[in-house]
Structures are given as C-alpha cells and as structure tokens.
DNA sequence: GGATTAAGTCAATACGTTTGACTTAATAAG
DNA sequence: CTTATTAAGTCAAACGTATTGACTTAATCC
C-alpha cells in the first residue's frame, strides 16, 4: 500500500524542465562569454534561432538580460548582443567562521553591493544566531537602499561554514564547531529571514566563488584548495559543485598523512590555525592583521611556516590531481595575498603527476581569491547558481 | 566570423531529450527495483500515470520491457508489473590487461552469455589488435548463435584497460602500457567491429559493474577500489561514473605516500603486481592460479603481503572516504575471493573518518566482485549504461 | 546597383506531457 | 448480497515548448 515509498528511482522531467534548462544555458553562456547575439547563442547551445529568440524574449521580460548596441561585423544584418542585467537578481551570502561572521550582498553578475561583519562570541549558536540575523537584516536594508528592486529579486541566502557536517559524537575540539553542527541553523535562519537557504562548507563556497567570478569560470573540472582556519577542497566536477553523500566531500584537512611515523591530519600543519599557533597569535583577536603585519615585516617565523606548509600543500595538490584529474587546482584563502603568493611559490616545483602534460591551457596550480570575503562571496553565489546555472537537478520534476 | 567556435556554452535540450530521459528513468527504476507497475513507476518518477503508460508502451514495442502476470494486492484494480526484457539489448565488453585480453557478451540485465580470453604477447598493440578483433568476432558469433536477435540489438563495445590515459612522455615501465596508449585503439576497434566503442580504465569498469550488478546498485555515491595488476578507484559520484577532465580520475595507485621517509606510489605496495613480485611469480604465466594455490595452502608469504597491503589499503580507504564522502567503499579485484576476504578482514579496523556514523544503511567498506571477469563485465556494462541509464548528457542536444 | 551573406521574425507544425473524466476490477462495509 | 470505496489504467482534448521553412531586414562585397 505505502511500500511505494521504498521504490528508488530518479525523477522524470517535462517541457517545463526543458525550458528551464534552456534558459539557464543561455544565462550561463552570457555569464561565461559576456554579451552574445541570439545567433551566437543558438550556435553555442545547439538550439534553433527561433527557440533562442523566444527564450531571450522571456528573459528580457523577466529583467535578466538586456540588449546592447547593435554591432556591425561584416556582411549580413547587424547583430544585437544581449548581456546579463546585474539588477536581475540578488543574493545574500553569509560566512560563519569560528570567531567572526560576515554577510555580503551581491547581484546577478557578482558585484558586491554590501558587506558587514560581526564578532561571534564563544557563547555558541543560540546567541550567535541573534547576531547573525541582525547582521543579515542590516545588509538587506542597505541593499534595499541601493537597489530598490532588490527585495523582490532576492534569490536566497547562502551559508558557508566550516565542515565537516553531521558528525555524531564529534569532540568539540578547537578545530571543529560541533555545537553549531547540532543547532538547527538552516531552519532558524530560513524562518528568521523568510529566504530560501543553502549550506556549503567554506571550501565549497570558495570553489563556488572561483567558478562564478574567478579563475574557475568556464572550467568544468576544478579543485579549489581553500586555506582558512582549517584547510579544505571545494570540488567542481563535471560542471557542478560536488558535495558527496553527506556534504563532506573534499574535507582534505582531515586526511591523515605520515609525519615522521605519526599520522597527523593535514589541517594541523597546513592551515591558518597552524600558523596562528606557530606565531602564538590569538585567533579570536584580529589575527588577519597580525599576520599581515608579520608578513610585511618579513618575520622569519612566517618563512618557517611557509616551508613546512608548502611541503604538505605540495602533497595535497598531488593528491587531488591524482584523485580528481581536474583541469586546474586553485589555491585560495582568507590570508593576505602576499602570504598566499609566497606559499604558492614555495609549493613549486609541484610533485610529478598525471596533470603534468604538454600544452596545458591553464596552469596546474594557480592563485585564486585571497580575500577574507571570498567565502562570503561564494556563499552568496550559491543561491544565484541554484537559480540560474544549468544543472541536472534543475531539469527534474519535484516530488509531489 | 568563425569566432563563434570560441564561445563556451552548455548544450540546450528539447522534447526528445525529455522523452529520452523519462524512458531511461523508467528502465533504471526497473533495473534497481525489479518489476514495477505503471502506477508504481508514476509515483516513483513523479511523472503522470498517462505519461508512464505512453513510455511503457513505447518501451514494450521496442522490446525493452514486458508485462508480467497481474497482481492483486488489496482494494482496487489489480496492477500489471513490468520488467526488463533481458534480450532487449546486448553489449560486448573487452578487457585489455598486460598479459591477457578478455571479451564478454552480456544482455540488458547483465547476464553473461559468452566469455572468451586470449593471451597478449608483448609484441605491442599492432599484433594485439589482431588478436582482439579475432576474439571479439568469436564472441559475437557465439552470441548470435545463442540469441538470434543479438546483432540487431548490440548497443556497443566497451573497452577497459589500465590507465592512466594520455600521458605524454610516459616511461614504458612495467606498471604502464605506454605503447598501447599511443596506439589509435578506439578508432581501430570501432572500424574493425562497426560498433560504437567506449573506454574506461579498469577500476572505472569495475565500478560500472558494481553499480549495474553489484553492491553499488542504487547507490549514487560510491567508490570502488579495484586491486588488479595495479590499484585504482572507480568513482560513482552523483549517480554517474566520474572520469575527470582526461579520464584519469581515481588513479589512486599513483598517489605517493610516505613509506619510512621515501615517497612511494601506492601501486608499488598494494597491488597484485606487488604480490607477484613478493612471491616471485611471473605475471605473464598463469599468475591467478599460482596465487590461488598459495592462498589455499596458506603460504606464509601471503600473510606477509596481506598485512603490508592492508596497512596501505586502510589508508587508501580513509583517503577516499575523506575526499569523496561516499555512501560506501567497495573493494573488488581480480584475485581469488579467499584472498580478497582476508585482505578485507586485515583492513579492519578502518581508520576513523567522516564515514563513521551511526545508523549507516551500508557498511563503510564491503567486498565487491572478486572475479577475473569483473572488469570485462564492467566494460560490457558501459555501453548498456550509455544507452539506457539516466544521465545529464543524454538529455542534451548533439552538436550539429 | 545587384549579389551575397547573416540576423532575426512569422506562422504553422510536431512532439511529448498534462488534465480530467471515465472504465475496470478488486476489497471493505453494511 | 449489495453498495461504497479504492486503485489501476485509458481516452481524448488541451497545453507548452521546440522546430521548420519561408520571409524580412540590413549590412558588405563585387
């Protein structure tokens, strides 16, 4: 009678799925390539001119694309390139980190319109959520002031926080945020903001940002190694962010590796936390600027940490190249650009791997965003991607 | 004028894509769940009864499904379950290994109908291809004799061989098959057989087999660690086999790990090749039975190898759990079941990882196929999957 | 100034899913 | 035993979306 619940099957699709996909494909093409004419779009997407015209008309009516000046290029009727309308959609991104939370508002093309941050006390999530809701409310007010259409066009709230998610019986050691994990955060924030919420770990958020706005734009296979308080890998596999069965894919910080006989998680050696420890800095204070200053003054302890961390990072790059076979690995992090550049340089030469091939169009390892706001940006990019990027799941019918 | 070639975009879709997907979804549901009525299918796929009826009618006309006896269960009109027709499609699978090649013929549900194997000389691919083409031709003749409709319904030729693929300047050491890599194998076999050919590495093929017929059936996130001559991981991510940007994802055998100071590829320690070396067996001879006998006689050298290999395997399992966050890891290999069982047992207890959670529906690590024919089976499953499994790429329009 | 080329539109058509009413066939309740 | 209820499955019309081929427009080339 109700044993049909046990039937495992994928979802079917219908014409609306078709249309939804095609609209997303067009928006994606405009995002990656900039303005394109309808004829260009038809060729690039394998759709007919007529279909593209219909879809573009819809998108223009919805305020997501707009025509630019007519372009004459050679023989034939001049073309009308269309481009994304930045004000076509907005999203709020929220980063929850150990000691700080950041909220950000972006538009459809990724312009950052509002930023705000607040300290998080160690009182745990109950008080933390109050702070966060206040922060988000402020950001929304500011956004609304700048862009009156924003509230109507808010596509959601993206949340990024350190993983791993859903551990049972996790020790609440300083590396994890177990009390936050146990708290019904998504439900609370969804109720408190009235927005659709999505969750990623911080490395995934960073990869999302790199894909929408950074060096991974247009790449379908990329791994973003994110060095934050911990270290993790955000995975772009087959054109989509991959999160694994429980949202924990890419948690490379927890990978054990041999360290002179003992097995240590990578996170304990290559992460900002390990740097803070090495420097004797209190992470709860303004660690970013403390490190920034030491880097600028070229403190020898920075070099010590870099050479140790680079050794481990070299191994991590080798590992993700070997296991994921990406087009490129992107190193990003919430530390100062100088520090990240030095770390990148110290990681070279990379270990030999399958990725070592002639005529690579992109480098094996490249620097990505180095900005404390990168994760919040990626968090904000998530709802935009969910609403506007081509994905398999967007084609399928919803249950019910 | 022709700069539109530079426009990067995903492909659009149309009603035929919709229908193709829905048909695949129905076949997939029948494969995973066994016979289902049209009403069951409608509920499971979120399609309407009417749509399912139309699709099932098409599938029945195409000879892919057939009705079973009417089933009375409770109130209401009795239902008619439909099931896959084994003779609805056939495929040939080909494994090319270092010293041997195996060909296999399967039907739609994975029944093995024909097997054949041949030794491969070390003369390289030119003579090898002649042997292979002969082998395939024999298998097709046998298949045709058993199932007269087979030739009309052959969906393709799947090839599995050791990776990695597309290395430039690869040393032709005993672990790789560089001369085979350089040879235009796919083109030659496509031309020689007139079939559509597909290529996977052996670990991927094993994962394909486990997904279609083994312990990964119905799982959308699984990693299959395959111990063959080398060692590799086949990745089922998000319901599809993942091969990476160049077909080399999961080549864990090439992952370097610290071994008392030195960095060694995993492959040099946990692989049949390392066992052959440890035992002083010539892999070109009948190594399978030589090992089989030593295992049955409980030769102490087997235990030595197992304990060493298990240590490394434990680490490999930890690594793929950490990086891929799968529902389960499946250990399979072309060695005797006894050996694989002992290796599995020696790998326990597993290292702590994110996968350690209460109420797991499937074990963290489980034994998969232990059969020299598993890879060939997976190779044969690939064309079936390409033709009949739901995948994103199957929805999209073809270029042109 | 006419030929050619390319962008884009128009109107009719084809395809596949959906909708709602209907039929069939079983069990449950009175 | 009769009637109500439930569920599977069908029918035919409607709907949404992409496609087709002819047509228009507007530029460059010769």
PDB file of N, CA, C and O in Angstrom, chain A residues 4-28:
ATOM      1  N   UNK A   4       5.332   1.822  -1.789  1.00  0.00           N
ATOM      2  CA  UNK A   4       5.906   2.511  -2.943  1.00  0.00           C
ATOM      3  C   UNK A   4       6.943   3.528  -2.494  1.00  0.00           C
ATOM      4  O   UNK A   4       7.721   4.012  -3.280  1.00  0.00           O
ATOM      5  N   UNK A   5       6.932   3.845  -1.234  1.00  0.00           N
ATOM      6  CA  UNK A   5       7.964   4.764  -0.717  1.00  0.00           C
ATOM      7  C   UNK A   5       9.347   4.127  -0.804  1.00  0.00           C
ATOM      8  O   UNK A   5      10.342   4.809  -0.811  1.00  0.00           O
ATOM      9  N   UNK A   6       9.377   2.829  -0.859  1.00  0.00           N
ATOM     10  CA  UNK A   6      10.652   2.130  -0.882  1.00  0.00           C
ATOM     11  C   UNK A   6      11.219   2.026  -2.292  1.00  0.00           C
ATOM     12  O   UNK A   6      12.335   1.595  -2.476  1.00  0.00           O
ATOM     13  N   UNK A   7      10.415   2.408  -3.256  1.00  0.00           N
ATOM     14  CA  UNK A   7      10.885   2.329  -4.633  1.00  0.00           C
ATOM     15  C   UNK A   7      11.893   3.447  -4.876  1.00  0.00           C
ATOM     16  O   UNK A   7      11.594   4.619  -4.680  1.00  0.00           O
ATOM     17  N   UNK A   8      13.091   3.040  -5.253  1.00  0.00           N
ATOM     18  CA  UNK A   8      14.134   4.020  -5.529  1.00  0.00           C
ATOM     19  C   UNK A   8      14.140   4.335  -7.017  1.00  0.00           C
ATOM     20  O   UNK A   8      14.265   3.433  -7.836  1.00  0.00           O
ATOM     21  N   UNK A   9      14.014   5.579  -7.363  1.00  0.00           N
ATOM     22  CA  UNK A   9      14.071   5.927  -8.773  1.00  0.00           C
ATOM     23  C   UNK A   9      14.457   7.387  -8.914  1.00  0.00           C
ATOM     24  O   UNK A   9      14.287   8.186  -7.994  1.00  0.00           O
ATOM     25  N   UNK A  10      14.995   7.708 -10.060  1.00  0.00           N
ATOM     26  CA  UNK A  10      15.297   9.095 -10.367  1.00  0.00           C
ATOM     27  C   UNK A  10      14.016   9.774 -10.830  1.00  0.00           C
ATOM     28  O   UNK A  10      13.041   9.119 -11.180  1.00  0.00           O
ATOM     29  N   UNK A  11      14.032  11.069 -10.830  1.00  0.00           N
ATOM     30  CA  UNK A  11      12.847  11.819 -11.196  1.00  0.00           C
ATOM     31  C   UNK A  11      12.787  12.029 -12.705  1.00  0.00           C
ATOM     32  O   UNK A  11      13.810  12.145 -13.373  1.00  0.00           O
ATOM     33  N   UNK A  12      11.577  12.068 -13.234  1.00  0.00           N
ATOM     34  CA  UNK A  12      11.388  12.352 -14.653  1.00  0.00           C
ATOM     35  C   UNK A  12      11.375  13.848 -14.915  1.00  0.00           C
ATOM     36  O   UNK A  12      11.604  14.657 -14.019  1.00  0.00           O
ATOM     37  N   UNK A  13      11.109  14.208 -16.145  1.00  0.00           N
ATOM     38  CA  UNK A  13      11.078  15.631 -16.476  1.00  0.00           C
ATOM     39  C   UNK A  13       9.969  15.895 -17.483  1.00  0.00           C
ATOM     40  O   UNK A  13       9.322  14.979 -17.969  1.00  0.00           O
ATOM     41  N   UNK A  14       9.744  17.160 -17.756  1.00  0.00           N
ATOM     42  CA  UNK A  14       8.715  17.533 -18.723  1.00  0.00           C
ATOM     43  C   UNK A  14       9.145  18.801 -19.485  1.00  0.00           C
ATOM     44  O   UNK A  14      10.277  19.249 -19.342  1.00  0.00           O
ATOM     45  N   UNK A  15       8.232  19.369 -20.246  1.00  0.00           N
ATOM     46  CA  UNK A  15       8.599  20.523 -21.069  1.00  0.00           C
ATOM     47  C   UNK A  15       9.085  21.699 -20.240  1.00  0.00           C
ATOM     48  O   UNK A  15       9.943  22.458 -20.683  1.00  0.00           O
ATOM     49  N   UNK A  16       8.529  21.861 -19.067  1.00  0.00           N
ATOM     50  CA  UNK A  16       8.985  22.976 -18.241  1.00  0.00           C
ATOM     51  C   UNK A  16      10.438  22.790 -17.838  1.00  0.00           C
ATOM     52  O   UNK A  16      11.180  23.756 -17.745  1.00  0.00           O
ATOM     53  N   UNK A  17      10.808  21.542 -17.597  1.00  0.00           N
ATOM     54  CA  UNK A  17      12.206  21.259 -17.315  1.00  0.00           C
ATOM     55  C   UNK A  17      13.080  21.622 -18.500  1.00  0.00           C
ATOM     56  O   UNK A  17      14.161  22.193 -18.340  1.00  0.00           O
ATOM     57  N   UNK A  18      12.618  21.294 -19.663  1.00  0.00           N
ATOM     58  CA  UNK A  18      13.335  21.635 -20.889  1.00  0.00           C
ATOM     59  C   UNK A  18      13.563  23.134 -20.977  1.00  0.00           C
ATOM     60  O   UNK A  18      14.688  23.610 -21.161  1.00  0.00           O
ATOM     61  N   UNK A  19      12.480  23.857 -20.825  1.00  0.00           N
ATOM     62  CA  UNK A  19      12.561  25.301 -20.946  1.00  0.00           C
ATOM     63  C   UNK A  19      13.448  25.891 -19.855  1.00  0.00           C
ATOM     64  O   UNK A  19      14.291  26.767 -20.112  1.00  0.00           O
ATOM     65  N   UNK A  20      13.285  25.409 -18.643  1.00  0.00           N
ATOM     66  CA  UNK A  20      14.106  25.898 -17.539  1.00  0.00           C
ATOM     67  C   UNK A  20      15.584  25.676 -17.844  1.00  0.00           C
ATOM     68  O   UNK A  20      16.412  26.573 -17.658  1.00  0.00           O
ATOM     69  N   UNK A  21      15.895  24.488 -18.337  1.00  0.00           N
ATOM     70  CA  UNK A  21      17.286  24.199 -18.656  1.00  0.00           C
ATOM     71  C   UNK A  21      17.801  25.148 -19.739  1.00  0.00           C
ATOM     72  O   UNK A  21      18.892  25.701 -19.626  1.00  0.00           O
ATOM     73  N   UNK A  22      17.015  25.321 -20.771  1.00  0.00           N
ATOM     74  CA  UNK A  22      17.489  26.150 -21.874  1.00  0.00           C
ATOM     75  C   UNK A  22      17.703  27.602 -21.444  1.00  0.00           C
ATOM     76  O   UNK A  22      18.677  28.245 -21.867  1.00  0.00           O
ATOM     77  N   UNK A  23      16.831  28.099 -20.594  1.00  0.00           N
ATOM     78  CA  UNK A  23      17.040  29.456 -20.090  1.00  0.00           C
ATOM     79  C   UNK A  23      18.335  29.529 -19.290  1.00  0.00           C
ATOM     80  O   UNK A  23      19.110  30.474 -19.423  1.00  0.00           O
ATOM     81  N   UNK A  24      18.571  28.509 -18.473  1.00  0.00           N
ATOM     82  CA  UNK A  24      19.789  28.501 -17.678  1.00  0.00           C
ATOM     83  C   UNK A  24      21.028  28.428 -18.574  1.00  0.00           C
ATOM     84  O   UNK A  24      22.045  29.069 -18.312  1.00  0.00           O
ATOM     85  N   UNK A  25      20.915  27.639 -19.630  1.00  0.00           N
ATOM     86  CA  UNK A  25      22.051  27.508 -20.539  1.00  0.00           C
ATOM     87  C   UNK A  25      22.377  28.863 -21.164  1.00  0.00           C
ATOM     88  O   UNK A  25      23.542  29.230 -21.315  1.00  0.00           O
ATOM     89  N   UNK A  26      21.361  29.608 -21.491  1.00  0.00           N
ATOM     90  CA  UNK A  26      21.585  30.918 -22.101  1.00  0.00           C
ATOM     91  C   UNK A  26      22.211  31.885 -21.108  1.00  0.00           C
ATOM     92  O   UNK A  26      23.197  32.561 -21.413  1.00  0.00           O
ATOM     93  N   UNK A  27      21.688  31.909 -19.908  1.00  0.00           N
ATOM     94  CA  UNK A  27      22.269  32.788 -18.897  1.00  0.00           C
ATOM     95  C   UNK A  27      23.719  32.407 -18.622  1.00  0.00           C
ATOM     96  O   UNK A  27      24.589  33.271 -18.490  1.00  0.00           O
ATOM     97  N   UNK A  28      23.970  31.112 -18.565  1.00  0.00           N
ATOM     98  CA  UNK A  28      25.325  30.627 -18.309  1.00  0.00           C
ATOM     99  C   UNK A  28      26.274  31.060 -19.421  1.00  0.00           C
ATOM    100  O   UNK A  28      27.395  31.504 -19.167  1.00  0.00           O
TER     101      UNK A  28
END
